[in-house]
Coordinates of C-alpha atoms in Angstrom, one line a residue:
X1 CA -86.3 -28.4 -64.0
X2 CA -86.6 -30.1 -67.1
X3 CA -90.3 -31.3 -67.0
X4 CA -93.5 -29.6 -66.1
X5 CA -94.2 -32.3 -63.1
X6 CA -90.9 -30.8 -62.2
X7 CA -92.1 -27.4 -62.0
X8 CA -95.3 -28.8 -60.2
X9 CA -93.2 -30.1 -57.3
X10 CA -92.7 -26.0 -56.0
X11 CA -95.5 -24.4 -58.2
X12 CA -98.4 -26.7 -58.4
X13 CA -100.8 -24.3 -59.3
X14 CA -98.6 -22.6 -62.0
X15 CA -97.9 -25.4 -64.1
X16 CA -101.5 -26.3 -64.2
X17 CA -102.7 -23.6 -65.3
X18 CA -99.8 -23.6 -67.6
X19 CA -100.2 -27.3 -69.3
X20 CA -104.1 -26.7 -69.4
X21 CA -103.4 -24.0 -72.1
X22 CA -101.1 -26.3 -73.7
X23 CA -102.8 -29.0 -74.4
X24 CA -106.0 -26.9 -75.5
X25 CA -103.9 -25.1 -77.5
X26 CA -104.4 -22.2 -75.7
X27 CA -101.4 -20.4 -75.3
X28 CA -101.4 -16.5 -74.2
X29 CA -99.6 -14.3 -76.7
X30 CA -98.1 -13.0 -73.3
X31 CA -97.4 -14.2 -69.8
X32 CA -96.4 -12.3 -66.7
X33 CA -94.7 -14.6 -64.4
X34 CA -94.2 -13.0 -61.5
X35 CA -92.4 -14.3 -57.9
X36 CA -89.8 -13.9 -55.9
X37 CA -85.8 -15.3 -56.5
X38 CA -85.7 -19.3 -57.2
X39 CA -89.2 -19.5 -57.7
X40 CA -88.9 -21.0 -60.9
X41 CA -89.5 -18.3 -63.3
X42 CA -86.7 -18.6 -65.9
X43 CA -87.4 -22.1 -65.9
X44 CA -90.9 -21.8 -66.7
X45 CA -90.4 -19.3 -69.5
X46 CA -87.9 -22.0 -71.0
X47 CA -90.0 -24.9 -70.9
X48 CA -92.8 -22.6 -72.4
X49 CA -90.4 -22.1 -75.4
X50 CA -89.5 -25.3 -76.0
X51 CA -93.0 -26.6 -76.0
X52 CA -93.7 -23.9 -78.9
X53 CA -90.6 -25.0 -80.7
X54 CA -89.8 -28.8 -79.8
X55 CA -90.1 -31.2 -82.7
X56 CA -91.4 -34.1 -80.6
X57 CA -93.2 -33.0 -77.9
X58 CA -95.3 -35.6 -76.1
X59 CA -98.7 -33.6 -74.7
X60 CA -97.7 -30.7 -72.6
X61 CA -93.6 -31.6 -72.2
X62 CA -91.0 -31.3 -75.0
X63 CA -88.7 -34.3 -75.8
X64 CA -85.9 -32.6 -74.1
X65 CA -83.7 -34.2 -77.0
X66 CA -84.5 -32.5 -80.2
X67 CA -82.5 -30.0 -81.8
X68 CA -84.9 -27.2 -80.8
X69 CA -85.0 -28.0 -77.3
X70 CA -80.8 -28.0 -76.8
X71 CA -80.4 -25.0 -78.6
X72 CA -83.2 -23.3 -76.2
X73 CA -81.0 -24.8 -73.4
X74 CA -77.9 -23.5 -74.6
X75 CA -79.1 -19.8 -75.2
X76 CA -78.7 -20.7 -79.2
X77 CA -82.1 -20.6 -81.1
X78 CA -82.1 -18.4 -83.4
X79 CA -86.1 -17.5 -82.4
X80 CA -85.9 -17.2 -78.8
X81 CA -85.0 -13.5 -77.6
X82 CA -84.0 -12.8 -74.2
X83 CA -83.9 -8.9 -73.1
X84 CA -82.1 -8.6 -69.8
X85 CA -81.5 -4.9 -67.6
X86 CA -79.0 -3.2 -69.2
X87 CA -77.2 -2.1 -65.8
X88 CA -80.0 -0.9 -63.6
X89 CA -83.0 -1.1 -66.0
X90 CA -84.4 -2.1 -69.4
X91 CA -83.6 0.9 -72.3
X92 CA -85.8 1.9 -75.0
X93 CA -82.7 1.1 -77.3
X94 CA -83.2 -2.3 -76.1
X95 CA -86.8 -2.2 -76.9
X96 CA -86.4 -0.8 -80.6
X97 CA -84.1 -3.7 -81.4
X98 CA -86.0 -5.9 -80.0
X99 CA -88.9 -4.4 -82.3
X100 CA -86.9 -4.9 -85.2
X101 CA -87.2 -8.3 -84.6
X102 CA -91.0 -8.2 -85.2
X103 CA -90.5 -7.3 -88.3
X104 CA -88.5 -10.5 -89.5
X105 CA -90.2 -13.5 -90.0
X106 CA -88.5 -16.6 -87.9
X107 CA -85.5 -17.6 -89.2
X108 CA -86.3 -21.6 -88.8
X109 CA -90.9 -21.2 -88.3
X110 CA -92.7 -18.4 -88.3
X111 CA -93.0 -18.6 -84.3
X112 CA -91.2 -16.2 -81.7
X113 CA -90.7 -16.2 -78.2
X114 CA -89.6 -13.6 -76.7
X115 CA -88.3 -13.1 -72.7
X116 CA -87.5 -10.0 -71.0
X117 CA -86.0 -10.6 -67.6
X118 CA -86.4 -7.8 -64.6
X119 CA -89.4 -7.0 -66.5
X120 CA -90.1 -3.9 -63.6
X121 CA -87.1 -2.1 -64.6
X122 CA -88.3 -1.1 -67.8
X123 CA -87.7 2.3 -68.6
X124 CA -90.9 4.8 -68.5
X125 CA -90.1 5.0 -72.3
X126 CA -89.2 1.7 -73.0
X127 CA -92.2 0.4 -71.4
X128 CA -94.4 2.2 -73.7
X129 CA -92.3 1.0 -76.6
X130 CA -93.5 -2.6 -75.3
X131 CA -97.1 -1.8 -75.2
X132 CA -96.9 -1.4 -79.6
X133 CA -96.6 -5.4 -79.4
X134 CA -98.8 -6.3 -76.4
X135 CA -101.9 -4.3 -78.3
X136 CA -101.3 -5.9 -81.8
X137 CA -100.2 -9.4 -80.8
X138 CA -99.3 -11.9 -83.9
X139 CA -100.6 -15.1 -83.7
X140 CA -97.4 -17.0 -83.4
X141 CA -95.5 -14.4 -81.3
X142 CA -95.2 -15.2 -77.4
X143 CA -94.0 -12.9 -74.9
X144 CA -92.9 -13.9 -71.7
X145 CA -92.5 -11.3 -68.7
X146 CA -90.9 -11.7 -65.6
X147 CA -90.5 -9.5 -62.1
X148 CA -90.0 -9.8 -59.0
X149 CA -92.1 -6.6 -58.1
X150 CA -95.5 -6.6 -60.6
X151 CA -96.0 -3.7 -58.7
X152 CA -94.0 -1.8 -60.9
X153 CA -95.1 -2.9 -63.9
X154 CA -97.5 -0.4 -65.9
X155 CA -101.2 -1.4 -65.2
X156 CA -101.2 -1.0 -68.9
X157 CA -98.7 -4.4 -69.3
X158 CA -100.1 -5.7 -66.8
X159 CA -103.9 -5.6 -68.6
X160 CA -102.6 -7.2 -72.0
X161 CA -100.9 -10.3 -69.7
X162 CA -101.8 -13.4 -68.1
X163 CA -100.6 -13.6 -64.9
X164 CA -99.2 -16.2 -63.2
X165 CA -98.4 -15.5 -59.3
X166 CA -95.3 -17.9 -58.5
X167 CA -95.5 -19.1 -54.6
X168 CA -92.0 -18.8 -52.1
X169 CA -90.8 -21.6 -51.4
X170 CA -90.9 -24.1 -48.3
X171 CA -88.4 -22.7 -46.3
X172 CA -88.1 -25.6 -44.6
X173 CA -88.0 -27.7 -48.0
X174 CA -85.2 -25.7 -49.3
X175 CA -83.4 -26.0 -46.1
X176 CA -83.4 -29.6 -46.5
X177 CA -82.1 -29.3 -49.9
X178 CA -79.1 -27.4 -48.7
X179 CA -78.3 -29.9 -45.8
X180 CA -78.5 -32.9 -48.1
X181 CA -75.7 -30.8 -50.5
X182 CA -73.3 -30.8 -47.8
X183 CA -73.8 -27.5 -45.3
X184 CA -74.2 -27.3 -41.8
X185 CA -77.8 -26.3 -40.2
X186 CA -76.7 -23.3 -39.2
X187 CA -75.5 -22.3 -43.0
X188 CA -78.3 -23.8 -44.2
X189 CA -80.7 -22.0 -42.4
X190 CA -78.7 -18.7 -43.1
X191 CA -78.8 -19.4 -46.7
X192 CA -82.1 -20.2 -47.0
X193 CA -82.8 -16.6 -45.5
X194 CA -80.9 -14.8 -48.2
X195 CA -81.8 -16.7 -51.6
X196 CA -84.1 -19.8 -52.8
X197 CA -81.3 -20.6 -55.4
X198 CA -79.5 -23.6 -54.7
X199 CA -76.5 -22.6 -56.5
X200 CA -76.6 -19.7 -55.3
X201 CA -76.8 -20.6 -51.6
X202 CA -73.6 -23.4 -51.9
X203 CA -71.6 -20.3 -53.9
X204 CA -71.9 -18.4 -50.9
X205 CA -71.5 -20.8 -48.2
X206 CA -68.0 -21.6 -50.0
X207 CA -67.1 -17.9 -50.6
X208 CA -64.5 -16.2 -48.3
X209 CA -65.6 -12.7 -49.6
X210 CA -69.6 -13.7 -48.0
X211 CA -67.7 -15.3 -44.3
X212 CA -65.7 -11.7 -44.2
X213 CA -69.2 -9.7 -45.0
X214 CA -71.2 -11.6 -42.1
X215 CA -68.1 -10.6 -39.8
X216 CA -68.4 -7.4 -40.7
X217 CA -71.9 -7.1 -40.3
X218 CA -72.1 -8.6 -36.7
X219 CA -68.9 -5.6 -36.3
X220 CA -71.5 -2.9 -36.7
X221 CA -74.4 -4.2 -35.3
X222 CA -72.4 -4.3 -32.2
X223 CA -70.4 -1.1 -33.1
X224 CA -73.9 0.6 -32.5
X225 CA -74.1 -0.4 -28.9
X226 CA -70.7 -0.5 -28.2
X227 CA -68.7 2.0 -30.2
X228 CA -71.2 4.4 -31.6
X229 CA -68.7 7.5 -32.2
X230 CA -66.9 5.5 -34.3
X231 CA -69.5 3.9 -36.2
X232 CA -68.7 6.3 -39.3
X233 CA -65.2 5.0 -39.5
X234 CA -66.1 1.7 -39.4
X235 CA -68.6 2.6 -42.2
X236 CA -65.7 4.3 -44.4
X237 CA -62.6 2.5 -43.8
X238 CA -64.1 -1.0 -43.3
X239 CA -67.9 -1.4 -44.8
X240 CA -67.6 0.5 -47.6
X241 CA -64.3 -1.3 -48.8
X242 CA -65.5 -4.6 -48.7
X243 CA -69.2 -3.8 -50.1
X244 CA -67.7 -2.2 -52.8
X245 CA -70.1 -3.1 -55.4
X246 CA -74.0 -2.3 -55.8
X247 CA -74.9 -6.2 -55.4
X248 CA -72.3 -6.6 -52.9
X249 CA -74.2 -3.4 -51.2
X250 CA -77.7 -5.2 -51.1
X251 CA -76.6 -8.3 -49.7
X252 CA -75.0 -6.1 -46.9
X253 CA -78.0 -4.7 -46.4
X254 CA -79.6 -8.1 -46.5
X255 CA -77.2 -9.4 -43.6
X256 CA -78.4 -6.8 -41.2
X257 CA -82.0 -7.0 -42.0
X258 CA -81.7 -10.9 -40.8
X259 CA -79.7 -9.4 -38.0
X260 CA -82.3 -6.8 -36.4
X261 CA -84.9 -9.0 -37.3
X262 CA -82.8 -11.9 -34.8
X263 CA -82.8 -9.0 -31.9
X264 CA -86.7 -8.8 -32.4
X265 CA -87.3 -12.4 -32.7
X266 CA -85.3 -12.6 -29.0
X267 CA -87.5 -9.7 -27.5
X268 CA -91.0 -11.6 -28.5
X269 CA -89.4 -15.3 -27.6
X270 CA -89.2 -16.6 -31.4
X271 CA -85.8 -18.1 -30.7
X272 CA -86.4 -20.8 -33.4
X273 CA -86.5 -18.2 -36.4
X274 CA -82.8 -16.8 -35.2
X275 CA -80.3 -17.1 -38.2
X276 CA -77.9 -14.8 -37.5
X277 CA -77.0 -14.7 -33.5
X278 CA -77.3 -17.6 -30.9
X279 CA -79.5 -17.1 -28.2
X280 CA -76.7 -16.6 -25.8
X281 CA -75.8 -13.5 -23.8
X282 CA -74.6 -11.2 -27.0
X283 CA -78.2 -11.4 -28.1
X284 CA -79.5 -10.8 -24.4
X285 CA -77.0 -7.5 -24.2
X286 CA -78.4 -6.2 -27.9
X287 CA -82.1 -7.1 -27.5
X288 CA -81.7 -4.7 -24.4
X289 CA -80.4 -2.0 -25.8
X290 CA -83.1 -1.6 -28.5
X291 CA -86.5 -2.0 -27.9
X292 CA -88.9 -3.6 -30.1
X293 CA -90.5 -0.2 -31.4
X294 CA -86.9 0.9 -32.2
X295 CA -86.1 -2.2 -33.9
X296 CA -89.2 -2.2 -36.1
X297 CA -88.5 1.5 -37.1
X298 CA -84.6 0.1 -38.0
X299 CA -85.8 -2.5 -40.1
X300 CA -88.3 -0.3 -42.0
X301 CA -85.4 2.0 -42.2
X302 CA -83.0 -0.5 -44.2
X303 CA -85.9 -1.8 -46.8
X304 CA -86.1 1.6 -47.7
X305 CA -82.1 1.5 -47.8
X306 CA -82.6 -1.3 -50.2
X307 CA -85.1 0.6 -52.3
X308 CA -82.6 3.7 -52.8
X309 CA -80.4 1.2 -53.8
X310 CA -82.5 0.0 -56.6
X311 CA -83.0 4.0 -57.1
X312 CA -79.7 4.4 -58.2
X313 CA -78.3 6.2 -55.4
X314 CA -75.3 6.6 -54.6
X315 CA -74.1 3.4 -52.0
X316 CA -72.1 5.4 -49.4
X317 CA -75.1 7.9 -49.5
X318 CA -77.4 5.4 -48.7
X319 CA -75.0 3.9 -45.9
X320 CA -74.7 7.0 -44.4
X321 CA -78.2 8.1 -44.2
X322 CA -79.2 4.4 -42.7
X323 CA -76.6 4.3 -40.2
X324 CA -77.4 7.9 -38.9
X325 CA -80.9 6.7 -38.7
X326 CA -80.0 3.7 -36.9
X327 CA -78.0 6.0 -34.3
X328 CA -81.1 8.3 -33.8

C-alpha cells in the first residue's frame, strides 16, 4: 500500500485521522497503532515516515520516487529505526541503544522516526526505559508503536500515545483476494481463517510442511474419539516432531482451534462458517461425541494453550497439559 487512499480501502477511519494531522501539520510525537495481523500497520508506520522525510510530497502522500522514500522502502535510511522482539520480547539492551540514538542529531535532517514492532513484548524494564522519550518528546522525533494486544502495553505508554484502533478485515473481501490469486474456496476460506496476509496465506497454501500439519491435526482430533489411549503417542512421536518449532507450535494450535470451533458450528446449524470438516458424516460422528459445553470449555482450553506459548513455556509442556484437558 503505497498511498494513503490505499490504506483507506481497509482502514477508512485510520488514514483519516491520519492525513488530517498531516496536512495541519499536526503530527503526534507518538502513535500506537494497534490491530490484528494484515491490518495494515507496518504499512501505515512506513507511509508515516516517508511523509516526514519525502522531498516531494504532494499534501498528505509522499512522491513515492525520491531518494528518501526508496531508501524507507528498502530498510536503508539512515533516520528511520526499527526495534523488533529480540526472540520472544523487546530487551532493555535494545532500548539503551536505541536511546543512544537520541542523542545524535539525524544524520541527513534533524528529524527521526523511530518503529518498534511487537510493541507488547517489551520487557517490564525496557518498557520503562521507553517512557524517558515518551515524557520528553523532541519536536522532530516521531515514535511509532505497534501491537497486536494494547492490552499489554503499560497504561503509562499508552497515556503519552495517540491511538489508532486498526479494524479486521472483510473476511469475505480477503477471501475474494485469495480466490482471484489462484486458490480453491475451500483454501481460501481456510486461509482466510488463519492470517489476513496475502503472502502469507499463498505461502502456506503452496507449503507441503502446512498440508502435512492439517493431516495431522484432523489425526488427533479424531484420535480423541477414536484412539484416546494412544493419544500421548501420537502427541510424542508424531505432533511434536512435525511442530517442532514455537511458530510452528501456534499455528498447530491455530488448526485445532478452527477445528473444535467446526464441531460447534455443526451442533448450533452454522454449517456455512465450517473451514476445516465437511458437513458429512465425520462431522456428525464428532459433533456427537462432544457436546457444546465440552467444546466451549476445549476451545477456552487451547487459547490459553496459546497464551503459555507466548509465556515462554516449554511447547511439549503445553501440549501435554491441553491434550490431557481435552481427554477430561
Amino acid at each position: 500500500m503505497n498511498t494513503w487512499s490505499d490504506i483507506a480501502a481497509i482502514q477508512p477511519m485510520a488514514s483519516q485521522i491520519i492525513t488530517n494531522s498531516i496536512i495541519k501539520d499536526r503530527i503526534s510525537h507518538a502513535y500506537l497503532l494497534q490491530g490484528a495481523r494484515g491490518t495494515g500497520k507496518e504499512d501505515i508506520a512506513i507511509l508515516i515516515a516517508k511523509v516526514l522525510f519525502c522531498e516531494n510530497k504532494s499534501g498528505a502522500n509522499p512522491c513515492l520516487a525520491c531518494n528518501a522514500c526508496k531508501r524507507i522502502d528498502s530498510g536503508n535510511h539512515p533516520d528511520v529505526h526499527w526495534i523488533e522482539p529480540d526472540g520472544q520480547s523487546i530487551k532493555i539492551e535494545q532500548i539503551k541503544n536505541l536511546q543512544k540514538e537520541f542523542t545524535y542529531s539525524g544524520l541527513e535532517s534533524d528529524q527521526k522516526v523511530y518503529i518498534i514492532k511487537g510493541a507488547d513484548t517489551l520487557t517490564a524494564n525496557a518498557a520503562n526505559r521507553i517512557l524517558k522519550f515518551l515524557e520528553e518528546p523532541s519536536k522532530k522525533t516521531t515514535a511509532i508503536m505497534l501491537t497486536e494486544n494494547s492490552q499489554s502495553i503499560l497504561p503509562t505508554i499508552r497515556s503519552r500515545c495517540q491511538i489508532i484502533d486498526l479494524k479486521p478485515l472483510n473476511p469475505l473481501h480477503f477471501q475474494q483476494k485469495l480466490i482471484d490469486a489462484g486458490l480453491n474456496d475451500a483454501t481460501a476460506k481456510l486461509m482466510s481463517a488463519l492470517t489476513n496476509n496475502l503472502d502469507e496465506a499463498i505461502k502456506w497454501s503452496q507449503d507441503e510442511w502446512f498440508a502435512g500439519a492439517r493431516k495431522l491435526m484432523v489425526q488427533l482430533v479424531e484420535a480423541f474419539t477414536d484412539n484416546v489411549s494412544d493419544v500421548y503417542l501420537f502427541i510424542h512421536n508424531h505432533w511434536m516432531q512435525h511442530f517442532n518449532e514455537r511458530k510452528q507450535m501456534e499455528q498447530g494450535l491455530d488448526l485445532l482451534l478452527l477445528a473444535f470451533k467446526d464441531i460447534l458450528y455443526y451442533h448450533i446449524d452454522h454449517e456455512d462458517a465450517l473451514v476445516i470438516f465437511a458437513p458429512d458424516e465425520r462431522l456428525e460422528k464428532l459433533a456427537m461425541y462432544y457436546s457444546q459445553d465440552k467444546l466451549i470449555s476445549i476451545l477456552q482450553d487451547l487459547l490459553e494453550a496459546k497464551q503459555k506459548l507466548k509465556q515462554n513455556v516449554h511447547p511439549t509442556l503445553v501440549m501435554e497439559q491441553v491434550t490431557l484437558q481435552i481427554k477430561r
